[in-house]
Amino acid sequence: MVDSRWFAIATVVNYALLTVLWAVILVMYVRYRRLARAMDPLVAVLAAVLALDAFKNFVENFYFGLVWAGRYGIAFTSLAPTLSAPW
């Protein structure tokens, strides 16, 4: 039987990796948008929409990484109750 602590650490590491991945993707889209403006305005709009979605995913993964790290007692335990409460 696998220890539940391992799953907690794997979950937080997964959110951290996803946050870094979305940050890299966001930087790539922003750089490409600058190049695309000169070529075609529609491609620049597409890059802007994709960059907005990448930013949303970055914030979402960062937020849930903080929440689950706090809930599992790995890090940021004082933030977990505040972030978990909807209001």
Coordinates of C-alpha atoms in Angstrom, one line a residue:
M1 CA 0.0 0.0 0.0
V2 CA 1.3 3.4 -0.9
D3 CA 1.7 6.1 1.7
S4 CA -0.8 9.0 1.4
R5 CA 2.0 11.4 2.2
W6 CA 3.6 10.4 -1.2
F7 CA 0.4 11.3 -3.0
A8 CA 0.3 14.7 -1.2
I9 CA 3.8 15.5 -2.3
A10 CA 3.2 14.3 -5.8
T11 CA 0.1 16.5 -6.1
V12 CA 2.0 19.6 -5.0
V13 CA 4.9 18.8 -7.2
N14 CA 2.5 18.3 -10.1
Y15 CA 1.0 21.7 -9.5
A16 CA 4.4 23.3 -9.3
L17 CA 5.5 21.7 -12.6
L18 CA 2.3 22.8 -14.3
T19 CA 2.8 26.3 -13.0
V20 CA 6.3 26.5 -14.4
L21 CA 5.1 24.9 -17.7
W22 CA 2.3 27.5 -18.1
A23 CA 4.7 30.3 -17.3
V24 CA 7.0 29.2 -20.1
I25 CA 4.1 28.9 -22.5
L26 CA 2.9 32.3 -21.6
V27 CA 6.3 33.8 -22.2
M28 CA 6.5 32.1 -25.6
Y29 CA 3.1 33.4 -26.6
V30 CA 3.9 36.9 -25.6
R31 CA 7.2 36.8 -27.6
Y32 CA 5.4 35.3 -30.6
R33 CA 2.7 38.0 -30.4
R34 CA 5.3 40.7 -30.8
L35 CA 6.6 39.0 -34.0
A36 CA 3.1 38.2 -35.3
R37 CA 2.0 41.8 -35.2
A38 CA 4.3 42.6 -38.1
M39 CA 3.2 39.6 -40.1
D40 CA -0.6 39.3 -39.7
P41 CA -3.0 41.1 -37.3
L42 CA -5.3 38.0 -37.0
V43 CA -2.4 35.8 -36.0
A44 CA -1.5 38.5 -33.4
V45 CA -5.1 38.3 -32.0
L46 CA -4.9 34.5 -31.9
A47 CA -1.6 34.8 -30.0
A48 CA -3.2 37.3 -27.6
V49 CA -6.2 35.0 -26.9
L50 CA -3.8 32.0 -26.3
A51 CA -1.6 34.1 -24.0
L52 CA -4.7 35.1 -22.0
D53 CA -5.7 31.4 -21.6
A54 CA -2.1 30.5 -20.7
F55 CA -2.2 33.3 -18.0
K56 CA -5.5 31.9 -16.6
N57 CA -4.0 28.4 -16.4
F58 CA -0.9 29.8 -14.8
V59 CA -2.9 31.6 -12.1
E60 CA -5.2 28.6 -11.6
N61 CA -2.4 26.1 -11.1
F62 CA -0.5 28.5 -8.8
Y63 CA -3.6 29.0 -6.7
F64 CA -4.5 25.3 -6.4
G65 CA -0.8 24.5 -5.7
L66 CA -0.9 26.9 -2.8
V67 CA -4.2 25.5 -1.5
W68 CA -3.2 21.9 -1.6
A69 CA 0.2 22.5 -0.2
G70 CA -1.4 24.2 2.7
R71 CA -4.1 21.6 3.2
Y72 CA -1.5 18.7 3.1
G73 CA 0.7 20.6 5.6
I74 CA 3.6 20.8 3.2
A75 CA 3.9 24.6 2.9
F76 CA 1.8 27.7 3.3
T77 CA -0.4 26.2 6.0
S78 CA -1.5 29.6 7.2
L79 CA -2.9 30.5 3.7
A80 CA -4.9 27.3 3.2
P81 CA -8.0 28.3 5.3
T82 CA -8.1 31.7 3.7
L83 CA -7.7 30.4 0.2
S84 CA -10.1 27.5 0.7
A85 CA -13.0 29.7 2.0
P86 CA -15.1 31.1 -0.9
W87 CA -15.9 34.3 1.0

